[in-house]
Short mmCIF file of C-alpha atoms in Angstrom, two decimals:
data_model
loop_
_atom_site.label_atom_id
_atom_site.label_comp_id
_atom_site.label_asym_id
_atom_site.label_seq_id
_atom_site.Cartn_x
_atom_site.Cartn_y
_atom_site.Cartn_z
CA UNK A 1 101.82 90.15 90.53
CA UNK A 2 105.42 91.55 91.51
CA UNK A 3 107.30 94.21 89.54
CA UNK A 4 110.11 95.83 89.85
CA UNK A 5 110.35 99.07 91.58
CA UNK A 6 112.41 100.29 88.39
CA UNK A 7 109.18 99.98 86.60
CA UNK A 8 107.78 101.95 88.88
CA UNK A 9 109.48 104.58 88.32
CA UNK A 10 109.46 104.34 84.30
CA UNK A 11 105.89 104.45 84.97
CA UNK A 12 106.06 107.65 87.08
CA UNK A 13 107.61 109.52 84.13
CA UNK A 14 106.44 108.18 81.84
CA UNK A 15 102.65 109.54 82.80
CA UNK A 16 104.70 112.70 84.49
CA UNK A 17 103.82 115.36 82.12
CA UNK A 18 100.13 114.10 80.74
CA UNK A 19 99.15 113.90 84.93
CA UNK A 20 100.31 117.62 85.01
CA UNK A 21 98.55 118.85 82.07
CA UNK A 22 95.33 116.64 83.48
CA UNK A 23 95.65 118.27 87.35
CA UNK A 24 95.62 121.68 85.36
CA UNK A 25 93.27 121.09 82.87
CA UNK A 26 90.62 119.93 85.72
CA UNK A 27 90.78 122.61 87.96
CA UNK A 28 91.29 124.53 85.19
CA UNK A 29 87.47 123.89 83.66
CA UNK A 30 86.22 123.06 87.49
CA UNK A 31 87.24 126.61 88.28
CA UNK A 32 85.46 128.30 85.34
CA UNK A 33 82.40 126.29 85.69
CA UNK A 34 82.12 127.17 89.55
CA UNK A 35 83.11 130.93 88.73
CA UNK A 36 80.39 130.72 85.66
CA UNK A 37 77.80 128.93 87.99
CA UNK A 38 78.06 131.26 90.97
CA UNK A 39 78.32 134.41 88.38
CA UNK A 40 75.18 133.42 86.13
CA UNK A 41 72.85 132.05 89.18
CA UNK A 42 73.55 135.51 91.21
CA UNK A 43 71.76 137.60 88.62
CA UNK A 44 68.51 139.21 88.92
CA UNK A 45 67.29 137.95 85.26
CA UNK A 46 65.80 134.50 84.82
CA UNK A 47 67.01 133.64 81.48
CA UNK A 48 70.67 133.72 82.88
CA UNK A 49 69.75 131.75 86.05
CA UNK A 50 68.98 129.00 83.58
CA UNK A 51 72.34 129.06 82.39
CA UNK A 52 73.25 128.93 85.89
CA UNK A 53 71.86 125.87 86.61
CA UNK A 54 72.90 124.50 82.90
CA UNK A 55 76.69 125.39 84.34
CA UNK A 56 76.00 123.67 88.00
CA UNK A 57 74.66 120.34 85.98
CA UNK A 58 78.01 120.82 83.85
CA UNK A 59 80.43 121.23 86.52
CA UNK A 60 78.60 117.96 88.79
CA UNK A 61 79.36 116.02 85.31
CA UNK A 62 82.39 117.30 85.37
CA UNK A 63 83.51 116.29 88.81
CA UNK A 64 81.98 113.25 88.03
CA UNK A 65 84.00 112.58 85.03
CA UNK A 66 86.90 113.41 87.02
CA UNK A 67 86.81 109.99 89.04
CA UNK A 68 87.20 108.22 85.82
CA UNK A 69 89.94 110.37 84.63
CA UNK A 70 92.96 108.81 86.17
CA UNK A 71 92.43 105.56 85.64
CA UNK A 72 91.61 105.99 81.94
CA UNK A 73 94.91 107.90 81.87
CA UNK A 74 97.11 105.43 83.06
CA UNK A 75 95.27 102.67 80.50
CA UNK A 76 97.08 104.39 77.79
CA UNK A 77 94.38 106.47 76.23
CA UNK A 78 94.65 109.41 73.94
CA UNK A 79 92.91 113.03 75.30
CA UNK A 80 89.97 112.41 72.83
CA UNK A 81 89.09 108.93 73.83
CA UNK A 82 90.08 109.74 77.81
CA UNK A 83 87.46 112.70 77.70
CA UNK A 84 84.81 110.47 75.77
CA UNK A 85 85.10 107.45 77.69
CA UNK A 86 84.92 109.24 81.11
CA UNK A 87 81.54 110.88 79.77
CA UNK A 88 80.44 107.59 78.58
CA UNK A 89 81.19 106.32 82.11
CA UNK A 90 79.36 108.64 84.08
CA UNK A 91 75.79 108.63 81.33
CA UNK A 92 76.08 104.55 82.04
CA UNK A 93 76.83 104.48 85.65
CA UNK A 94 75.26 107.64 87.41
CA UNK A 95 74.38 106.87 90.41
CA UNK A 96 77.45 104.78 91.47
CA UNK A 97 79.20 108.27 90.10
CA UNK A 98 77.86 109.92 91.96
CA UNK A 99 77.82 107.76 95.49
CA UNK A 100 81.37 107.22 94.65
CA UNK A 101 81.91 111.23 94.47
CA UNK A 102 79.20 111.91 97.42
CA UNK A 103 81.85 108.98 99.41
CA UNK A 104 84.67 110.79 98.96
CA UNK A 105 84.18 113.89 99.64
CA UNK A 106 82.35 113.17 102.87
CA UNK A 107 85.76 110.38 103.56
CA UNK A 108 88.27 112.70 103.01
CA UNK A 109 87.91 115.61 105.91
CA UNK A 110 86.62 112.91 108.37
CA UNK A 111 90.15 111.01 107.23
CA UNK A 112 91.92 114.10 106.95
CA UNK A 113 91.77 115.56 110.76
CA UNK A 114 94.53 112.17 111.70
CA UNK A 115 97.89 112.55 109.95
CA UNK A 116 97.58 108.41 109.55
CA UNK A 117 93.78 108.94 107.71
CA UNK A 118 95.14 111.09 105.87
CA UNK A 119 98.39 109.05 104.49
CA UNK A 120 97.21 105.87 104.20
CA UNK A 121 93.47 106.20 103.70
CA UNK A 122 92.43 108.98 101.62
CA UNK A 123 94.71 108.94 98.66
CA UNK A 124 94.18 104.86 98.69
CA UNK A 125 90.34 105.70 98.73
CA UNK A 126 90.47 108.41 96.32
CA UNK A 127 92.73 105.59 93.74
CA UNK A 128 90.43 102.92 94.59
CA UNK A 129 87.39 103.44 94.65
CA UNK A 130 87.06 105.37 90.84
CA UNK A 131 89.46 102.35 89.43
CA UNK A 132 86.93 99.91 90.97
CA UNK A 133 83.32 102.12 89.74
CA UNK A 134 85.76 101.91 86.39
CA UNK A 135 85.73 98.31 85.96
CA UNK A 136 82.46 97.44 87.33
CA UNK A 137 81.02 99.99 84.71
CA UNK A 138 82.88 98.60 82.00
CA UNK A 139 81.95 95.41 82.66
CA UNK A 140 78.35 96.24 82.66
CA UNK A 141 78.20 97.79 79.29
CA UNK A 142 80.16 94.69 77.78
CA UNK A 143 78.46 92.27 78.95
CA UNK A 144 75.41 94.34 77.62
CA UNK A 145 77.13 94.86 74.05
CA UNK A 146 77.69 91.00 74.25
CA UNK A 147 73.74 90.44 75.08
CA UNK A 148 72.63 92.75 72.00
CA UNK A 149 74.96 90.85 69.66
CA UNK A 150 73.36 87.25 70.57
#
């Protein structure tokens, strides 16, 4: 469907500030969690290697919830329901989560070393490919809310 590229733009800053705060916000958390993971698993005591690993599960989830994200965002939702729905998304759909995330980050240096991979490839991918895992996920758990209501 064609739209003007004046829409594009409305678009642009319209979601200019709430993609800010979200770039921040996630590396943000990311960073803690890594700094927390690394911190708590390089101590001699076992109790706070457990954390460790608690904070390594928490900051996979949280990359994972990261794919899903972006394209909540630009659906319109609130922070509450964005957060919640991208959790929801990655407890329904964990594996393809996490092949998506595995994909991508194996993609993106292999794609990154030619100027064109880089351009016209990785950001595509990295829009794609979470959009995609998005609505195939959703999908899934209607059709599944439609099969326990029959």
């Amino acid at each position: 469907q064609m739209h003007p590229i004046g829409e594009y733009w409305s678009d642009y800053r319209r979601f200019a500030g709430k993609s800010i705060m979200l770039v921040v916000g996630q590396w943000l958390v990311g960073g803690m969690l890594l700094y927390a993971t690394g911190w708590y698993l390089g101590q001699p005591v076992a109790p706070l290697k457990i954390v460790g690993i608690v904070s390594l599960y928490a900051l996979v989830f949280w990359a994972l919830a990261g794919l899903y994200l972006w394209p909540l965002m630009v659906r319109g939702y609130g922070w509450r329901s964005l957060l919640r729905n991208a959790a929801v998304l990655v407890i329904a759909a964990p594996l393809r989560s996490a092949s998506i995330l595995l994909l991508l980050l194996i993609l993106t240096p292999i794609l990154s070393v030619t100027g064109i991979g880089l351009v016209v490839l990785v950001f595509g991918l990295w829009a794609m490919l979470p959009n995609q895992a998005l609505v195939l996920t959703r999908e899934r758990l209607e059709r599944r809310a439609a099969e326990r209501t029959t």
